[in-house]
Amino acid sequence: MRMMMADSGSNEEVAVIGNTDITPAESENNIINTVVPLVALCDRNILRFKLPMVERGTALLRKMEISVAEAEKRMGKNTVNIQETYTVYLVETRPAETVPEGGTPAAPDTLWRRYSEFELLRTYLLVTYPYIIIPPLPEKRAEFVWHKLSADNLDPDFVERRRVGLENFLLRVASHAVLSKDKIFFLFLTEEKGWREAVLETGFQDKADSRLKSLSAMFRVKNPDKRFTALKQYSDELNTVISQLLRVRARVADRLYGVYKVHGNYGRVFSEWSAIEKEMGDGLQSAGHHMDTYATSIDDILEEEEHYADQLKEYLFYTDAVRSVCRKHELIQYELEIAAQDLAYKKQQKEELVTGTVRVFSLKGMTSKLFGQESQEQRESRLAALEQSIQEGEESLKEKNRECQEFVRTAWEDIERFKEQKDKDLREALISYAIMQISMCKKGVQVWSNAKECFNKM
Amino acid sequence: MVERMLCGSGLSDEPSPGPKFEKGMSGQSGPADFRGHMLDLDEDEDLEVFSKTETRQDNIELSSLQKECAKDAHGVVSLIQNTSMADGSPMPNSPGSMVNQYRLEEDDEEQKDANFKDLFITVDNPESHVTAIETFIMYRVMTKTTRSEFDSSEYEVRRRYQDFLWLRSRLEENHPTLIVHPLPEKFVMKGMVERFNDDFIETRRKALHRFLNKISEHPILSYSQHFKVFLTAEELLSHKKQGPGFLSRMGETVRAVANSVRGLRNRPEEFTLMQEYVEDFSNKICSVDKVTQRIIKEQKEYLDELKQYSPAYTQWAGSEEELAEPLKGVASCVERCSKETEEQIHHLSEVLVPALHEYVLCAETLKAVMRRRDNIQAEFEAKNEALASRKVDQEAVFSHWFVCFDWQLQEEVDGLADKVELANNALKGDWCRWRNSMRTDLKSAFISTAEKNMEYYEKVSSPLKTNTFFFNHTVKPQNFS
């Protein structure tokens, strides 16, 4: 299979900031101060939300390009036979080969998926790979909204942002060393019909139920792994701070919207006022236009900020996945401890039986004291059973120990990978936020500079 | 005569000699007519003004407006003297042409004012005064001047708000159709808990300062005797007792109401246009004021949220290692934004709002001036009609053998006719001046606001631009195809 030309074997990161499409003329025209090379080539295209480009490090991504190209509304009957409107998303895959000179790119394979199918896929992955931090889906319902956005699932802006989020999810899974190899995931991308059945055939449903049960159960681990404890604590902290940040950000956005929009009133009043003035008329009128421009500029600004919020939200939801891995580890640890405890108890029982001493209270012991010693045969058969049980127990413990260690090893590998990914992604998100702010300020200076010129003509 | 008064739109370039000569021959007008006139009988100012015109040729401030005003105090006598010197040679500029000149050279006049500023006033140092009856604030009014009509070149007096009110009402009485700059309001309705709140006092002080400076820049009002007394007298109370009493003011108001009820027959078109402009301007300036207040309100709410935004980043930075630096960078940018927003609010409140508010009050002043002008015209029209109907009666009775002429009524009518012309010209002259002043003041306030907003955005983005993290940790080299 031909490799992508760009992939020369090294993992290339295409910058979040930086646009290969920008022409030299455009970059010259940019008003942003070249003192800051970071923003020297900034223009609107860059500031438009760009997904953190995932590395083409997996075989899957080397083979195919994946995208969620469109969203469409459908009508259908649901499980209780009621008509409902829902949205479907077009999943596109195309071979990652380069197009030959003068050739046309191959048509992509496409299929439609509902949000609920994405959810099913994710649940399957959660159950099948409990030691992996599974990438989150975009939110089901719009949260942390400020007043302008509607929380309606059918709102086009919401649907669009969800489309981006779903694509992001797929790319994250596809770029994961382990997850990308999953067959069900591959079928999700390639088999529209029959996928659901294939998932159910894996029998993951049973595991899903028991997982849910265990995750919500209350239990205490005697010797908690310090690393996992620290990780869970960090994850909880991260959840709290990002929630708080998103909440406040939404309120700030709401207020800022108000400030900008009120300036639109200047536009109207200046225009009316200019009609009754002679010398002042022109200046007032054109100043009014700039006030209108200022007032409408907030819409784009806040839309871009929404993408920044989405990047933060992704990591907010990631904390749930991290927490889930920690809990799974706790469960395994707990079961290990219980198994060890169990074994120790059995061994103790055996010892008592052999030595004849009763150190541990048992009903059998009591009854035998009361009703007379048991016969030698009885004792021996009991001892044999116990020894059998102990042997099984030891094997089980060994197995559980191995399982636990394996879990810790694989989980920790993924956790390290996740930490790196998180730092990189959030760093880029913060940088792009900073760029957004700088751009917003530039626009602000421009508008008021224009307005000032108009006032000068008054 | 009647026709002359009714040709409203044109300027009377040259006062027609006819009626005036007649009046001159008849003698003085009766005392009753002086009650509603612009100028006060007790005013000495007009004498001074009159004498000044002969000696201070270079002082072009003393335009014909003042000469016109001077007419009334001495009845028509001074008018005749105005039109020609005692030795018979004509005055350098006839009143009429001076009015023309005055109207056309509006811009020059501003510069003349600037060049000739010889009266400098400050209002400061508010101090609380407590008496048995009341507590009030006294402001220090300091004057520096080179004008010869002032005995000294420096004065310092203490005045309270009531004194300013007195001054303004006297100025308006004496010059009913001049535009006297408004005073800050007695009290603000909303949000005023304490009368002597520091912000309130400071806002008022600044407005009082502006008021006196506006008066000092006015070519006519700055020469008012009341103004001089206000600036110089140690104690104002004795001066306040002079002047038309309460009853005469009442009489004036009653007549004004009666006249307005009667309605104007034929308002000159230019004043109708002026009236319309004033209405529209009043609406617009009030709207701009409201919008600005609303912006301040929204900014304050924005600021409240910003203050919680920065700590959110700082708190997050506490849990992170690699990310701590960029998070703190964003936190400091948000903090900077908070600080600058606070300053922006302050600037709006200190610069734009007072300027707009002043002109909201000006609009009300203009409406009052237009009403007074209308009343003057209404009064004339009433008397004029009375005269006309009297003549009809008389003619019917006496036929044309001998003409019985009501000299007194005729005189009154002529006096009122002059009064109307004076009032109209005074207003016309001051109108241009006011328009220019409005344009300058509001233009400067808007420019200042725009500059402040530019500064705001520059300052908010500067911590980001200079933040080394964002500077250095850019992404990998871009691919240029």
PDB file of N, CA, C and O in Angstrom, chain A residues 15 17 20 35 38 234 237-238 249 251 255-256 260 263 266 269 272 276-277 280 294 308 422-423 427 431 433 441 448 452 455-456 458, chain B residues 277 281 284 288 292 295 301-302 305 308-309 312-313 316 319-320 322-323 435 439 443 447 451 453 457 469-471 473-475 479:
ATOM      1  N   ALA A  15       0.856  22.268  12.331  1.00  0.00           N
ATOM      2  CA  ALA A  15       0.601  23.210  13.415  1.00  0.00           C
ATOM      3  C   ALA A  15      -0.869  23.592  13.504  1.00  0.00           C
ATOM      4  O   ALA A  15      -1.563  23.663  12.519  1.00  0.00           O
ATOM      5  N   ILE A  17      -1.469  26.456  14.627  1.00  0.00           N
ATOM      6  CA  ILE A  17      -1.324  27.815  14.124  1.00  0.00           C
ATOM      7  C   ILE A  17      -0.422  27.737  12.910  1.00  0.00           C
ATOM      8  O   ILE A  17       0.631  27.147  12.962  1.00  0.00           O
ATOM      9  N   THR A  20      -0.990  26.762   5.620  1.00  0.00           N
ATOM     10  CA  THR A  20      -0.217  26.617   4.386  1.00  0.00           C
ATOM     11  C   THR A  20      -0.911  27.296   3.211  1.00  0.00           C
ATOM     12  O   THR A  20      -0.327  27.481   2.170  1.00  0.00           O
ATOM     13  N   VAL A  35       6.117  41.745  15.458  1.00  0.00           N
ATOM     14  CA  VAL A  35       6.981  41.503  16.605  1.00  0.00           C
ATOM     15  C   VAL A  35       6.670  40.148  17.212  1.00  0.00           C
ATOM     16  O   VAL A  35       7.532  39.492  17.765  1.00  0.00           O
ATOM     17  N   LEU A  38       4.523  34.562  16.345  1.00  0.00           N
ATOM     18  CA  LEU A  38       3.453  33.619  16.567  1.00  0.00           C
ATOM     19  C   LEU A  38       2.212  34.009  15.798  1.00  0.00           C
ATOM     20  O   LEU A  38       1.506  33.180  15.266  1.00  0.00           O
ATOM     21  N   TYR A 234      -6.095  14.089  40.874  1.00  0.00           N
ATOM     22  CA  TYR A 234      -5.828  15.080  39.836  1.00  0.00           C
ATOM     23  C   TYR A 234      -7.014  15.172  38.893  1.00  0.00           C
ATOM     24  O   TYR A 234      -7.436  16.274  38.512  1.00  0.00           O
ATOM     25  N   GLU A 237      -9.789  17.048  40.448  1.00  0.00           N
ATOM     26  CA  GLU A 237      -9.454  18.482  40.483  1.00  0.00           C
ATOM     27  C   GLU A 237      -9.655  19.104  39.111  1.00  0.00           C
ATOM     28  O   GLU A 237     -10.237  20.182  38.979  1.00  0.00           O
ATOM     29  N   LEU A 238      -9.152  18.392  38.106  1.00  0.00           N
ATOM     30  CA  LEU A 238      -9.253  18.911  36.744  1.00  0.00           C
ATOM     31  C   LEU A 238     -10.715  19.094  36.357  1.00  0.00           C
ATOM     32  O   LEU A 238     -11.102  20.097  35.756  1.00  0.00           O
ATOM     33  N   ARG A 249     -16.678  31.370  31.982  1.00  0.00           N
ATOM     34  CA  ARG A 249     -16.454  31.812  30.619  1.00  0.00           C
ATOM     35  C   ARG A 249     -17.766  32.102  29.915  1.00  0.00           C
ATOM     36  O   ARG A 249     -17.898  33.090  29.197  1.00  0.00           O
ATOM     37  N   ARG A 251     -20.545  33.020  31.247  1.00  0.00           N
ATOM     38  CA  ARG A 251     -21.121  34.256  31.782  1.00  0.00           C
ATOM     39  C   ARG A 251     -20.380  35.478  31.241  1.00  0.00           C
ATOM     40  O   ARG A 251     -21.000  36.489  30.888  1.00  0.00           O
ATOM     41  N   ARG A 255     -21.962  38.609  28.977  1.00  0.00           N
ATOM     42  CA  ARG A 255     -21.840  40.027  29.309  1.00  0.00           C
ATOM     43  C   ARG A 255     -21.161  40.795  28.197  1.00  0.00           C
ATOM     44  O   ARG A 255     -21.544  41.919  27.859  1.00  0.00           O
ATOM     45  N   LEU A 256     -20.129  40.174  27.638  1.00  0.00           N
ATOM     46  CA  LEU A 256     -19.389  40.856  26.571  1.00  0.00           C
ATOM     47  C   LEU A 256     -20.307  41.079  25.375  1.00  0.00           C
ATOM     48  O   LEU A 256     -20.273  42.123  24.726  1.00  0.00           O
ATOM     49  N   TYR A 260     -21.096  44.806  23.515  1.00  0.00           N
ATOM     50  CA  TYR A 260     -20.951  45.082  22.089  1.00  0.00           C
ATOM     51  C   TYR A 260     -22.281  45.453  21.447  1.00  0.00           C
ATOM     52  O   TYR A 260     -22.368  46.396  20.670  1.00  0.00           O
ATOM     53  N   HIS A 263     -23.704  48.976  21.774  1.00  0.00           N
ATOM     54  CA  HIS A 263     -23.081  49.976  20.901  1.00  0.00           C
ATOM     55  C   HIS A 263     -23.811  50.111  19.578  1.00  0.00           C
ATOM     56  O   HIS A 263     -23.731  51.143  18.925  1.00  0.00           O
ATOM     57  N   TYR A 266     -25.844  53.167  19.308  1.00  0.00           N
ATOM     58  CA  TYR A 266     -25.158  54.388  18.862  1.00  0.00           C
ATOM     59  C   TYR A 266     -25.348  54.543  17.350  1.00  0.00           C
ATOM     60  O   TYR A 266     -25.609  55.640  16.858  1.00  0.00           O
ATOM     61  N   VAL A 269     -28.851  55.864  16.627  1.00  0.00           N
ATOM     62  CA  VAL A 269     -29.087  57.234  17.076  1.00  0.00           C
ATOM     63  C   VAL A 269     -28.239  58.226  16.301  1.00  0.00           C
ATOM     64  O   VAL A 269     -28.716  59.296  15.899  1.00  0.00           O
ATOM     65  N   GLU A 272     -29.804  58.877  12.998  1.00  0.00           N
ATOM     66  CA  GLU A 272     -30.966  59.777  13.091  1.00  0.00           C
ATOM     67  C   GLU A 272     -30.524  61.202  13.382  1.00  0.00           C
ATOM     68  O   GLU A 272     -31.065  62.165  12.839  1.00  0.00           O
ATOM     69  N   ILE A 276     -30.346  65.800  11.229  1.00  0.00           N
ATOM     70  CA  ILE A 276     -30.709  67.169  11.579  1.00  0.00           C
ATOM     71  C   ILE A 276     -29.503  68.099  11.663  1.00  0.00           C
ATOM     72  O   ILE A 276     -29.650  69.282  11.956  1.00  0.00           O
ATOM     73  N   GLU A 277     -28.316  67.564  11.464  1.00  0.00           N
ATOM     74  CA  GLU A 277     -27.125  68.400  11.579  1.00  0.00           C
ATOM     75  C   GLU A 277     -26.523  68.690  10.206  1.00  0.00           C
ATOM     76  O   GLU A 277     -26.650  67.897   9.279  1.00  0.00           O
ATOM     77  N   MET A 280     -21.978  68.525  11.305  1.00  0.00           N
ATOM     78  CA  MET A 280     -21.700  67.293  12.048  1.00  0.00           C
ATOM     79  C   MET A 280     -22.239  66.056  11.340  1.00  0.00           C
ATOM     80  O   MET A 280     -21.864  64.939  11.679  1.00  0.00           O
ATOM     81  N   TYR A 294     -18.903  47.396  14.885  1.00  0.00           N
ATOM     82  CA  TYR A 294     -18.415  46.955  16.193  1.00  0.00           C
ATOM     83  C   TYR A 294     -19.423  46.003  16.829  1.00  0.00           C
ATOM     84  O   TYR A 294     -19.063  44.941  17.321  1.00  0.00           O
ATOM     85  N   TYR A 308     -12.972  27.075  21.305  1.00  0.00           N
ATOM     86  CA  TYR A 308     -12.035  26.976  22.422  1.00  0.00           C
ATOM     87  C   TYR A 308     -12.710  26.264  23.585  1.00  0.00           C
ATOM     88  O   TYR A 308     -12.147  25.360  24.196  1.00  0.00           O
ATOM     89  N   LYS A 422      -2.638  15.479  26.570  1.00  0.00           N
ATOM     90  CA  LYS A 422      -3.389  16.530  27.243  1.00  0.00           C
ATOM     91  C   LYS A 422      -2.573  17.817  27.297  1.00  0.00           C
ATOM     92  O   LYS A 422      -3.061  18.898  26.976  1.00  0.00           O
ATOM     93  N   ASP A 423      -1.307  17.687  27.707  1.00  0.00           N
ATOM     94  CA  ASP A 423      -0.475  18.884  27.815  1.00  0.00           C
ATOM     95  C   ASP A 423      -0.337  19.566  26.465  1.00  0.00           C
ATOM     96  O   ASP A 423      -0.447  20.784  26.350  1.00  0.00           O
ATOM     97  N   ARG A 427      -2.175  23.091  25.703  1.00  0.00           N
ATOM     98  CA  ARG A 427      -1.235  24.178  25.437  1.00  0.00           C
ATOM     99  C   ARG A 427      -1.614  24.876  24.135  1.00  0.00           C
ATOM    100  O   ARG A 427      -1.678  26.109  24.065  1.00  0.00           O
ATOM    101  N   ILE A 431      -2.900  28.673  23.535  1.00  0.00           N
ATOM    102  CA  ILE A 431      -2.223  29.566  22.603  1.00  0.00           C
ATOM    103  C   ILE A 431      -3.221  30.131  21.600  1.00  0.00           C
ATOM    104  O   ILE A 431      -3.230  31.326  21.317  1.00  0.00           O
ATOM    105  N   TYR A 433      -6.309  30.521  22.024  1.00  0.00           N
ATOM    106  CA  TYR A 433      -7.166  31.457  22.747  1.00  0.00           C
ATOM    107  C   TYR A 433      -6.488  32.807  22.865  1.00  0.00           C
ATOM    108  O   TYR A 433      -7.100  33.855  22.660  1.00  0.00           O
ATOM    109  N   CYS A 441      -8.600  42.256  19.995  1.00  0.00           N
ATOM    110  CA  CYS A 441      -8.125  43.582  20.364  1.00  0.00           C
ATOM    111  C   CYS A 441      -7.729  44.389  19.139  1.00  0.00           C
ATOM    112  O   CYS A 441      -7.998  45.595  19.060  1.00  0.00           O
ATOM    113  N   TRP A 448     -12.347  51.554  16.579  1.00  0.00           N
ATOM    114  CA  TRP A 448     -12.379  52.825  17.287  1.00  0.00           C
ATOM    115  C   TRP A 448     -11.489  53.876  16.625  1.00  0.00           C
ATOM    116  O   TRP A 448     -11.767  55.077  16.698  1.00  0.00           O
ATOM    117  N   LYS A 452     -12.881  57.323  15.432  1.00  0.00           N
ATOM    118  CA  LYS A 452     -12.234  58.577  15.823  1.00  0.00           C
ATOM    119  C   LYS A 452     -12.038  59.477  14.615  1.00  0.00           C
ATOM    120  O   LYS A 452     -12.277  60.694  14.679  1.00  0.00           O
ATOM    121  N   PHE A 455     -15.240  61.077  13.915  1.00  0.00           N
ATOM    122  CA  PHE A 455     -15.530  62.139  14.879  1.00  0.00           C
ATOM    123  C   PHE A 455     -14.711  63.376  14.553  1.00  0.00           C
ATOM    124  O   PHE A 455     -15.176  64.500  14.715  1.00  0.00           O
ATOM    125  N   ASN A 456     -13.501  63.160  14.076  1.00  0.00           N
ATOM    126  CA  ASN A 456     -12.654  64.296  13.709  1.00  0.00           C
ATOM    127  C   ASN A 456     -13.259  65.117  12.587  1.00  0.00           C
ATOM    128  O   ASN A 456     -13.014  66.319  12.495  1.00  0.00           O
ATOM    129  N   MET A 458     -16.319  65.715  12.306  1.00  0.00           N
ATOM    130  CA  MET A 458     -17.579  66.334  12.756  1.00  0.00           C
ATOM    131  C   MET A 458     -17.537  67.840  12.714  1.00  0.00           C
ATOM    132  O   MET A 458     -16.545  68.437  13.130  1.00  0.00           O
TER     133      MET A 458
ATOM    134  N   TYR B 277     -35.595  71.863  15.226  1.00  0.00           N
ATOM    135  CA  TYR B 277     -34.260  71.347  15.491  1.00  0.00           C
ATOM    136  C   TYR B 277     -34.096  71.075  16.979  1.00  0.00           C
ATOM    137  O   TYR B 277     -33.578  70.034  17.380  1.00  0.00           O
ATOM    138  N   PHE B 281     -33.053  67.659  18.402  1.00  0.00           N
ATOM    139  CA  PHE B 281     -31.772  67.576  19.101  1.00  0.00           C
ATOM    140  C   PHE B 281     -31.980  67.045  20.511  1.00  0.00           C
ATOM    141  O   PHE B 281     -31.230  66.198  20.987  1.00  0.00           O
ATOM    142  N   LYS B 284     -32.469  63.351  20.413  1.00  0.00           N
ATOM    143  CA  LYS B 284     -31.263  62.600  20.057  1.00  0.00           C
ATOM    144  C   LYS B 284     -30.249  62.620  21.178  1.00  0.00           C
ATOM    145  O   LYS B 284     -29.661  61.586  21.511  1.00  0.00           O
ATOM    146  N   VAL B 288     -28.629  59.451  23.112  1.00  0.00           N
ATOM    147  CA  VAL B 288     -27.197  59.153  23.203  1.00  0.00           C
ATOM    148  C   VAL B 288     -26.800  59.013  24.677  1.00  0.00           C
ATOM    149  O   VAL B 288     -26.036  58.130  25.042  1.00  0.00           O
ATOM    150  N   THR B 292     -25.315  55.631  26.392  1.00  0.00           N
ATOM    151  CA  THR B 292     -24.035  55.652  27.113  1.00  0.00           C
ATOM    152  C   THR B 292     -24.193  55.100  28.525  1.00  0.00           C
ATOM    153  O   THR B 292     -23.355  54.334  28.998  1.00  0.00           O
ATOM    154  N   ILE B 295     -24.376  51.440  28.303  1.00  0.00           N
ATOM    155  CA  ILE B 295     -23.066  50.828  28.055  1.00  0.00           C
ATOM    156  C   ILE B 295     -22.309  50.690  29.363  1.00  0.00           C
ATOM    157  O   ILE B 295     -21.701  49.654  29.644  1.00  0.00           O
ATOM    158  N   GLU B 301     -21.307  45.006  34.574  1.00  0.00           N
ATOM    159  CA  GLU B 301     -21.667  43.595  34.750  1.00  0.00           C
ATOM    160  C   GLU B 301     -20.596  42.690  34.153  1.00  0.00           C
ATOM    161  O   GLU B 301     -20.281  41.637  34.713  1.00  0.00           O
ATOM    162  N   TYR B 302     -20.053  43.121  33.036  1.00  0.00           N
ATOM    163  CA  TYR B 302     -18.954  42.385  32.402  1.00  0.00           C
ATOM    164  C   TYR B 302     -17.760  42.323  33.350  1.00  0.00           C
ATOM    165  O   TYR B 302     -17.155  41.273  33.551  1.00  0.00           O
ATOM    166  N   GLU B 305     -18.062  39.720  36.104  1.00  0.00           N
ATOM    167  CA  GLU B 305     -17.767  38.345  35.681  1.00  0.00           C
ATOM    168  C   GLU B 305     -16.280  38.152  35.442  1.00  0.00           C
ATOM    169  O   GLU B 305     -15.709  37.132  35.797  1.00  0.00           O
ATOM    170  N   GLN B 308     -14.176  37.068  38.251  1.00  0.00           N
ATOM    171  CA  GLN B 308     -14.180  35.657  38.659  1.00  0.00           C
ATOM    172  C   GLN B 308     -13.467  34.773  37.650  1.00  0.00           C
ATOM    173  O   GLN B 308     -13.152  33.622  37.940  1.00  0.00           O
ATOM    174  N   TYR B 309     -13.229  35.327  36.483  1.00  0.00           N
ATOM    175  CA  TYR B 309     -12.668  34.520  35.393  1.00  0.00           C
ATOM    176  C   TYR B 309     -11.186  34.244  35.601  1.00  0.00           C
ATOM    177  O   TYR B 309     -10.714  33.130  35.455  1.00  0.00           O
ATOM    178  N   ALA B 312     -10.178  31.539  38.046  1.00  0.00           N
ATOM    179  CA  ALA B 312     -10.430  30.176  37.563  1.00  0.00           C
ATOM    180  C   ALA B 312      -9.186  29.615  36.877  1.00  0.00           C
ATOM    181  O   ALA B 312      -8.833  28.448  37.051  1.00  0.00           O
ATOM    182  N   TYR B 313      -8.512  30.466  36.092  1.00  0.00           N
ATOM    183  CA  TYR B 313      -7.279  30.009  35.435  1.00  0.00           C
ATOM    184  C   TYR B 313      -6.164  29.789  36.443  1.00  0.00           C
ATOM    185  O   TYR B 313      -5.401  28.832  36.344  1.00  0.00           O
ATOM    186  N   TRP B 316      -6.615  26.572  38.258  1.00  0.00           N
ATOM    187  CA  TRP B 316      -6.243  25.428  37.414  1.00  0.00           C
ATOM    188  C   TRP B 316      -4.730  25.302  37.347  1.00  0.00           C
ATOM    189  O   TRP B 316      -4.179  24.207  37.441  1.00  0.00           O
ATOM    190  N   SER B 319      -2.961  23.006  39.678  1.00  0.00           N
ATOM    191  CA  SER B 319      -2.961  21.546  39.560  1.00  0.00           C
ATOM    192  C   SER B 319      -2.020  21.049  38.477  1.00  0.00           C
ATOM    193  O   SER B 319      -1.856  19.837  38.310  1.00  0.00           O
ATOM    194  N   GLU B 320      -1.463  21.973  37.710  1.00  0.00           N
ATOM    195  CA  GLU B 320      -0.709  21.547  36.535  1.00  0.00           C
ATOM    196  C   GLU B 320       0.779  21.806  36.664  1.00  0.00           C
ATOM    197  O   GLU B 320       1.215  22.608  37.476  1.00  0.00           O
ATOM    198  N   GLU B 322       3.217  21.261  33.375  1.00  0.00           N
ATOM    199  CA  GLU B 322       3.541  21.807  32.049  1.00  0.00           C
ATOM    200  C   GLU B 322       2.639  22.981  31.679  1.00  0.00           C
ATOM    201  O   GLU B 322       3.055  23.936  31.053  1.00  0.00           O
ATOM    202  N   LEU B 323       1.393  22.849  32.049  1.00  0.00           N
ATOM    203  CA  LEU B 323       0.414  23.843  31.624  1.00  0.00           C
ATOM    204  C   LEU B 323       0.368  25.078  32.518  1.00  0.00           C
ATOM    205  O   LEU B 323      -0.317  26.051  32.191  1.00  0.00           O
ATOM    206  N   ARG B 435     -24.372  76.564  18.562  1.00  0.00           N
ATOM    207  CA  ARG B 435     -24.208  75.394  17.692  1.00  0.00           C
ATOM    208  C   ARG B 435     -22.735  74.999  17.583  1.00  0.00           C
ATOM    209  O   ARG B 435     -22.378  73.828  17.653  1.00  0.00           O
ATOM    210  N   ARG B 439     -20.933  71.610  18.930  1.00  0.00           N
ATOM    211  CA  ARG B 439     -20.167  70.753  18.021  1.00  0.00           C
ATOM    212  C   ARG B 439     -18.775  70.499  18.588  1.00  0.00           C
ATOM    213  O   ARG B 439     -18.296  69.370  18.630  1.00  0.00           O
ATOM    214  N   LYS B 443     -17.813  66.855  19.965  1.00  0.00           N
ATOM    215  CA  LYS B 443     -16.761  66.257  19.125  1.00  0.00           C
ATOM    216  C   LYS B 443     -15.582  65.844  19.997  1.00  0.00           C
ATOM    217  O   LYS B 443     -15.060  64.736  19.891  1.00  0.00           O
ATOM    218  N   ILE B 447     -14.235  62.057  20.585  1.00  0.00           N
ATOM    219  CA  ILE B 447     -12.865  61.708  20.198  1.00  0.00           C
ATOM    220  C   ILE B 447     -12.129  61.127  21.394  1.00  0.00           C
ATOM    221  O   ILE B 447     -11.420  60.118  21.284  1.00  0.00           O
ATOM    222  N   GLU B 451     -10.471  57.438  21.613  1.00  0.00           N
ATOM    223  CA  GLU B 451      -9.050  57.247  21.944  1.00  0.00           C
ATOM    224  C   GLU B 451      -8.891  56.333  23.144  1.00  0.00           C
ATOM    225  O   GLU B 451      -8.023  55.466  23.186  1.00  0.00           O
ATOM    226  N   ASN B 453     -10.907  54.019  24.076  1.00  0.00           N
ATOM    227  CA  ASN B 453     -11.214  52.645  23.681  1.00  0.00           C
ATOM    228  C   ASN B 453     -10.065  52.008  22.924  1.00  0.00           C
ATOM    229  O   ASN B 453      -9.772  50.831  23.087  1.00  0.00           O
ATOM    230  N   TYR B 457      -7.930  48.548  24.189  1.00  0.00           N
ATOM    231  CA  TYR B 457      -7.603  47.312  23.476  1.00  0.00           C
ATOM    232  C   TYR B 457      -6.109  47.092  23.373  1.00  0.00           C
ATOM    233  O   TYR B 457      -5.633  45.964  23.421  1.00  0.00           O
ATOM    234  N   PHE B 469       5.983  32.930  27.118  1.00  0.00           N
ATOM    235  CA  PHE B 469       5.501  31.591  26.771  1.00  0.00           C
ATOM    236  C   PHE B 469       4.869  31.587  25.402  1.00  0.00           C
ATOM    237  O   PHE B 469       5.195  30.784  24.548  1.00  0.00           O
ATOM    238  N   PHE B 470       3.944  32.514  25.208  1.00  0.00           N
ATOM    239  CA  PHE B 470       3.239  32.519  23.932  1.00  0.00           C
ATOM    240  C   PHE B 470       4.154  32.922  22.803  1.00  0.00           C
ATOM    241  O   PHE B 470       3.969  32.536  21.664  1.00  0.00           O
ATOM    242  N   PHE B 471       5.155  33.678  23.176  1.00  0.00           N
ATOM    243  CA  PHE B 471       6.116  34.129  22.187  1.00  0.00           C
ATOM    244  C   PHE B 471       6.949  32.951  21.690  1.00  0.00           C
ATOM    245  O   PHE B 471       7.127  32.758  20.501  1.00  0.00           O
ATOM    246  N   HIS B 473       6.776  29.421  22.722  1.00  0.00           N
ATOM    247  CA  HIS B 473       6.227  28.096  22.494  1.00  0.00           C
ATOM    248  C   HIS B 473       5.252  28.073  21.344  1.00  0.00           C
ATOM    249  O   HIS B 473       4.121  27.670  21.493  1.00  0.00           O
ATOM    250  N   THR B 474       5.683  28.559  20.240  1.00  0.00           N
ATOM    251  CA  THR B 474       4.802  28.455  19.087  1.00  0.00           C
ATOM    252  C   THR B 474       4.919  27.041  18.568  1.00  0.00           C
ATOM    253  O   THR B 474       5.697  26.254  19.053  1.00  0.00           O
ATOM    254  N   VAL B 475       4.140  26.777  17.583  1.00  0.00           N
ATOM    255  CA  VAL B 475       4.113  25.399  17.131  1.00  0.00           C
ATOM    256  C   VAL B 475       5.287  25.134  16.205  1.00  0.00           C
ATOM    257  O   VAL B 475       6.063  26.007  15.895  1.00  0.00           O
ATOM    258  N   ASN B 479       4.422  24.318   7.291  1.00  0.00           N
ATOM    259  CA  ASN B 479       4.747  23.775   5.975  1.00  0.00           C
ATOM    260  C   ASN B 479       4.358  24.761   4.912  1.00  0.00           C
ATOM    261  O   ASN B 479       3.197  25.105   4.783  1.00  0.00           O
TER     262      ASN B 479
END
